[in-house]
XYZ file of C-alpha atoms in Angstrom:
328
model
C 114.128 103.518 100.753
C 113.839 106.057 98.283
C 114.953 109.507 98.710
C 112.545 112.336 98.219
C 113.600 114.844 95.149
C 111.016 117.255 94.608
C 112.406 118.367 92.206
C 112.909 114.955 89.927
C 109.333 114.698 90.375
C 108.462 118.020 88.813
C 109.978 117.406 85.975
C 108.595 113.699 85.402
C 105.141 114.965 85.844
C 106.171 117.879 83.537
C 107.939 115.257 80.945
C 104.435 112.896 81.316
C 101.976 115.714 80.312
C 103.778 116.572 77.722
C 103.831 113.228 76.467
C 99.988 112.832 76.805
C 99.435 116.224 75.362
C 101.041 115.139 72.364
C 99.358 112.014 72.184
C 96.478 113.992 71.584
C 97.284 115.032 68.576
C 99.206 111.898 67.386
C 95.902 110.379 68.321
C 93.841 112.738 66.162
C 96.544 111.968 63.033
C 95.454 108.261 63.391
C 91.715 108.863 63.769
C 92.044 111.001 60.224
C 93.342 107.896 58.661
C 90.768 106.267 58.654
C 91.667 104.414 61.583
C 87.738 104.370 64.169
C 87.943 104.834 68.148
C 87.444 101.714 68.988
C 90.375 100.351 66.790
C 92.982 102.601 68.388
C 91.910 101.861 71.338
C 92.437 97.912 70.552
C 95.539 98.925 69.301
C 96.549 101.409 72.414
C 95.605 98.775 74.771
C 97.066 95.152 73.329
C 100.014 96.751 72.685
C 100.182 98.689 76.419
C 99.476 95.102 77.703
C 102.508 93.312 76.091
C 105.123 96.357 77.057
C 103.790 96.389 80.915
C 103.515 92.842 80.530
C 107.208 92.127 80.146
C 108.377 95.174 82.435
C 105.876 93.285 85.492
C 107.760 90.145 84.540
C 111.552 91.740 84.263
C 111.166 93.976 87.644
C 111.162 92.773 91.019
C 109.074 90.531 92.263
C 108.609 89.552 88.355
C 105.952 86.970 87.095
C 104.505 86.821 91.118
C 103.190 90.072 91.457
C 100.969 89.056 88.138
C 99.258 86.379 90.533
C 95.105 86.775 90.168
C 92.414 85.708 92.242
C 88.955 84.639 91.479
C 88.233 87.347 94.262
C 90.611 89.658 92.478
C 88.718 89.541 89.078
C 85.533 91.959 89.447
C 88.171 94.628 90.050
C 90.534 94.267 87.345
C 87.581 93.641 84.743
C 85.655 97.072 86.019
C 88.524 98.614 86.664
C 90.050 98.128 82.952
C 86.465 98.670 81.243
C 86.039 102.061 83.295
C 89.532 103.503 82.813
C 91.341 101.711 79.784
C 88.407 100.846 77.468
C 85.920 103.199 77.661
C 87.726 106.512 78.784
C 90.201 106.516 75.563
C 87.348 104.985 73.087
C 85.053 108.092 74.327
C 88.349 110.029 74.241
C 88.533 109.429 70.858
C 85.383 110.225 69.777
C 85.513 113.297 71.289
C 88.542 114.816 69.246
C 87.762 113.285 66.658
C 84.727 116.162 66.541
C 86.158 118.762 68.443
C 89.641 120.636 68.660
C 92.232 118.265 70.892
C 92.246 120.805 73.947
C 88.556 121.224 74.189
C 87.988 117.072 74.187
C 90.799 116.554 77.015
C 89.211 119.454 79.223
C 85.588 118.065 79.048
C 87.495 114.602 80.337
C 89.576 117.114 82.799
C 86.352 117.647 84.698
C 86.550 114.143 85.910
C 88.763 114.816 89.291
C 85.632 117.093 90.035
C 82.832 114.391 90.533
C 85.178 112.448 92.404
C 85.404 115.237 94.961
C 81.691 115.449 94.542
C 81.415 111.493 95.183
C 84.034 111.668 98.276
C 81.803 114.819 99.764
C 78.281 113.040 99.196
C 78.912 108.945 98.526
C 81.403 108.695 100.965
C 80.839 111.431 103.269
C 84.368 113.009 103.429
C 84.639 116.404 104.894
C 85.890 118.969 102.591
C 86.595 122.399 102.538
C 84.343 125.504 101.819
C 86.394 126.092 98.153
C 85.092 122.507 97.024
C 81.730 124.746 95.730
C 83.522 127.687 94.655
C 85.770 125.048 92.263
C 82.788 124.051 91.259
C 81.197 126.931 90.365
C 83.970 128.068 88.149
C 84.448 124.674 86.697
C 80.642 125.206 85.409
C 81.355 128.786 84.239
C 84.191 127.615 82.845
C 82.755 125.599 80.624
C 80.105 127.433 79.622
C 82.606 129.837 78.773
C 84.480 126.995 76.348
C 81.222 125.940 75.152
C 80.245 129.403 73.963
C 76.259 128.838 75.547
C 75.379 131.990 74.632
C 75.720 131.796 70.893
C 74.960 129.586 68.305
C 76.954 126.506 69.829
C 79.654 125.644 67.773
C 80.614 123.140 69.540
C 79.309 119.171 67.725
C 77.089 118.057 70.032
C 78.030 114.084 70.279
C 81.602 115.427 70.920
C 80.431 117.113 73.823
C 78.737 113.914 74.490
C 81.389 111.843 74.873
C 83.713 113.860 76.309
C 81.433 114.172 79.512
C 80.537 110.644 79.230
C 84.323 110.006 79.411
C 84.587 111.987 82.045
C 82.062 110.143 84.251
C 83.385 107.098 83.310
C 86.699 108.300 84.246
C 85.244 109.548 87.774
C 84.195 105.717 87.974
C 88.232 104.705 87.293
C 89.346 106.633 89.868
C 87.164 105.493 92.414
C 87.739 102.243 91.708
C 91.454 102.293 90.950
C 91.107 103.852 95.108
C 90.366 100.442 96.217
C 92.689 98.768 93.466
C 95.943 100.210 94.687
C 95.152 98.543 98.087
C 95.286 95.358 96.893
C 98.032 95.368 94.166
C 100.690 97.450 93.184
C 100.174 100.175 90.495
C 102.202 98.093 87.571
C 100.466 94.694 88.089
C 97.050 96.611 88.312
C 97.538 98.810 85.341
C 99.164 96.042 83.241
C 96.013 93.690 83.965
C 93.881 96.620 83.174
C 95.246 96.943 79.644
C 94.458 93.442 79.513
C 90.696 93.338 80.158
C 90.694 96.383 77.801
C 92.526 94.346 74.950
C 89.816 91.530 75.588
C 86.942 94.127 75.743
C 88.480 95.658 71.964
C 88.364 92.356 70.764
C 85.320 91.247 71.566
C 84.343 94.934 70.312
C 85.804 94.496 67.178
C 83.992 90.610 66.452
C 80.759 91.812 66.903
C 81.197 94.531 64.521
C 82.415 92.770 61.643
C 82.924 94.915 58.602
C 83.583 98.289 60.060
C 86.798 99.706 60.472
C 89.163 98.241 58.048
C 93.330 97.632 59.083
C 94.147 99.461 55.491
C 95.107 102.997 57.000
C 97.704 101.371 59.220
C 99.511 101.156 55.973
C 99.098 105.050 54.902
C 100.333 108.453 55.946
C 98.740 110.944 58.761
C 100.476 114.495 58.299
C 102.755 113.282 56.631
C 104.022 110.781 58.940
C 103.321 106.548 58.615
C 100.277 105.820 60.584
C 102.350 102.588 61.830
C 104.591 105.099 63.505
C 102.095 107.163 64.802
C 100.430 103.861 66.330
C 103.745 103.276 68.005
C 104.012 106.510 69.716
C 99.824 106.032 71.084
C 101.334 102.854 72.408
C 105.246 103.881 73.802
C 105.341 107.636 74.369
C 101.751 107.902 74.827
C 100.545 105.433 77.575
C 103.453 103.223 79.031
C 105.797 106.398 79.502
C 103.713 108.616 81.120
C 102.441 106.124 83.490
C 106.064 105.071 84.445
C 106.724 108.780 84.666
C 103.157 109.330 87.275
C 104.337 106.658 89.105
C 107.716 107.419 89.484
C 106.746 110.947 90.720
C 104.675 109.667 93.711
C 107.890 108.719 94.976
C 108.977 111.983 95.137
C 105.737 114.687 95.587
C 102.486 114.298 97.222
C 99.400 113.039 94.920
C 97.482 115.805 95.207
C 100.896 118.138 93.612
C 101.191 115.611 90.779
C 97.228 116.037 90.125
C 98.011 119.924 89.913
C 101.070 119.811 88.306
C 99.620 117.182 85.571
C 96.731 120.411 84.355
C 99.618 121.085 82.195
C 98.597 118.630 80.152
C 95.229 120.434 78.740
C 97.355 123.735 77.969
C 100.745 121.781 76.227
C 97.918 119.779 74.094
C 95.920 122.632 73.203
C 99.206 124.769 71.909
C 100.615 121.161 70.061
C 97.595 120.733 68.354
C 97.401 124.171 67.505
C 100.640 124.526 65.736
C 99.937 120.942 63.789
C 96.770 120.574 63.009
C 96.204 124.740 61.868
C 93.506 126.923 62.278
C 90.879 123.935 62.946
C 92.162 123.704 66.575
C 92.395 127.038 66.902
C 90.315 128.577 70.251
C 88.713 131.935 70.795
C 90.210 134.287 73.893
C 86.819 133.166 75.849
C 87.444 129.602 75.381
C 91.137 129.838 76.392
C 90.026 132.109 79.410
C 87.286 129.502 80.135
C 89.780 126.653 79.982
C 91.879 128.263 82.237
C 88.767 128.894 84.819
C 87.955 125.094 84.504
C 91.196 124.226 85.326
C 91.542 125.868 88.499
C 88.131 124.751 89.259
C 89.567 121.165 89.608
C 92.602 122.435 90.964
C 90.549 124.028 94.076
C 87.994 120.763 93.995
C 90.987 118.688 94.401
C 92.528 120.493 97.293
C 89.206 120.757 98.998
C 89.075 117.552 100.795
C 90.278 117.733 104.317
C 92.308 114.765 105.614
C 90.605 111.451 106.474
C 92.086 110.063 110.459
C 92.668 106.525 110.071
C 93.580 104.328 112.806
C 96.954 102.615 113.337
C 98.155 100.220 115.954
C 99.978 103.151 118.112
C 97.928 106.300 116.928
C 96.118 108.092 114.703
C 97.266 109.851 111.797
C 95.811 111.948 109.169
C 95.500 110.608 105.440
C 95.258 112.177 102.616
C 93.513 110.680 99.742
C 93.774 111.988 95.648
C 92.389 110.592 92.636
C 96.399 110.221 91.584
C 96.398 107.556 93.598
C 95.641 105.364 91.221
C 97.458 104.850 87.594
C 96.494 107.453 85.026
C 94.807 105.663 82.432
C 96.560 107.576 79.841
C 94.858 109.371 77.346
């Protein structure tokens, strides 16, 4: 049995958004290649597959915990389209038209309709604060989106980072019911999987778009080969080892908090290498910061669910971190 080090956990949720906020802006590098969405997200998820593929084969139980039902394949497929295929692809898009922070907070606002869904599809009691997070969650974002000016803000990129966001909302509740069934690694590796297939299939039926010659160039300076690497390594198979890891050691609902990092590290990183086009006005960063801790009081908001067990009853908490982070 493992022993609890709150500490250790900390700093591997710490260590994980910093890794994701960074893929942000190795993420942007690639897009400016050249490179489109839905190629780096082939590229993110294929390779993803293979490295979780081997660790699910090398760790204990090894190749059995890969075993699939016919039952067992509804899940996997929805659960890799919603949270592996889409998410990143409309990821993508949106920093590829707005600065790096502002596309990842739009997505951030996805813990938020899953308290919404837990409070009205599922009933779940919650706290008063679950309206007052969402309250400044809205103002929040009103405040990043500047409303009451001119709208700088390119409208598909808003687009897609809210439509990531639901679609991310979707993940979560479905990764809920996933992590019943399987453990995190064989769920997440399969995941990738349907995700590679959906990129593929993707990528046949647009034929002509998107050529592979930017993997070959330079992004800031750096081989977009390289950068493609760290999307793949430091970027999504790290991190997640990193989430998981920590629910080992803190509650879900303190990695969820501590994990808002990630919007503030990826806002700075972009900042200081991409220049001035990432830079945010004192309302946006003020706005952010309101959005942020409008999830942070959503999340806490839901009261704990009694489930019964063959002595007693005891009280369950249930967080969206449940589930793997899909890894932006």
């Amino acid at each position: 049995m493992t022993t609890r080090n709150p500490a250790l956990g900390v700093i591997m949720v710490l260590s994980a958004s910093a890794l994701f906020a960074v893929n942000g802006t190795v993420s942007k590098l690639v897009l400016r290649a050249g490179i489109e969405a839905p190629q780096l997200t082939l590229i993110r998820a294929a390779g993803a597959f293979a490295g979780l593929l081997l660790l699910s084969v090398l760790l204990r139980p090894g190749v059995r915990r890969l075993r699939v039902t016919l039952r067992d394949l509804p899940l996997l497929i929805g659960f890799g389209l919603a949270g592996f295929f889409l998410t990143p692809m409309l990821y993508f898009v949106a920093i590829s038209r707005l600065p790096v922070g502002i596309g990842l907070l739009f997505e951030y606002t996805a813990p938020l309709l899953v308290a919404l869904w837990a409070r009205f599809g599922q009933h779940q009691r919650a706290r008063p604060r679950l309206w007052f997070g969402l309250a400044a969650s809205l103002a929040g974002l009103a405040c990043v989106a500047e409303i009451w000016g001119s709208l700088n803000l390119d409208g598909v990129g808003v687009l897609a980072g809210l439509m990531a966001a639901v679609v991310l909302a979707c993940y979560y509740v479905l990764g809920a019911r996933g992590v019943q069934q399987r453990d995190t690694l064989s769920l997440t590796t399969w995941a990738f999987g349907a995700s590679a297939v959906a990129g593929l299939l993707t990528r046949a039926v647009t034929t002509g778009s998107g050529g592979w010659e930017p993997l070959g160039e330079r992004s800031g300076g750096v081989p977009v080969l390289l950068l493609c690497a760290y999307v793949v390594v430091l970027g999504s198979i790290a991190p997640f080892l990193l989430v998981s890891g920590a629910l080992r050691h803190l509650p879900a609902t303190s990695v969820s908090i501590l994990g808002m990092a990630e919007p503030v590290i990826a806002s700075i990183v972009a900042w200081l290498t991409l220049g001035t086009t990432e830079s945010l006005t004192p309302i946006q960063i003020t706005g952010g910061l309101v959005v942020l801790a409008g999830v942070a009081l959503a999340e806490t908001a839901r009261l704990p669910t009694p489930l019964p067990t063959p002595d007693h009853r005891v009280d369950h908490e249930v967080s969206y971190l449940e589930t793997p982070d899909p890894a932006r």
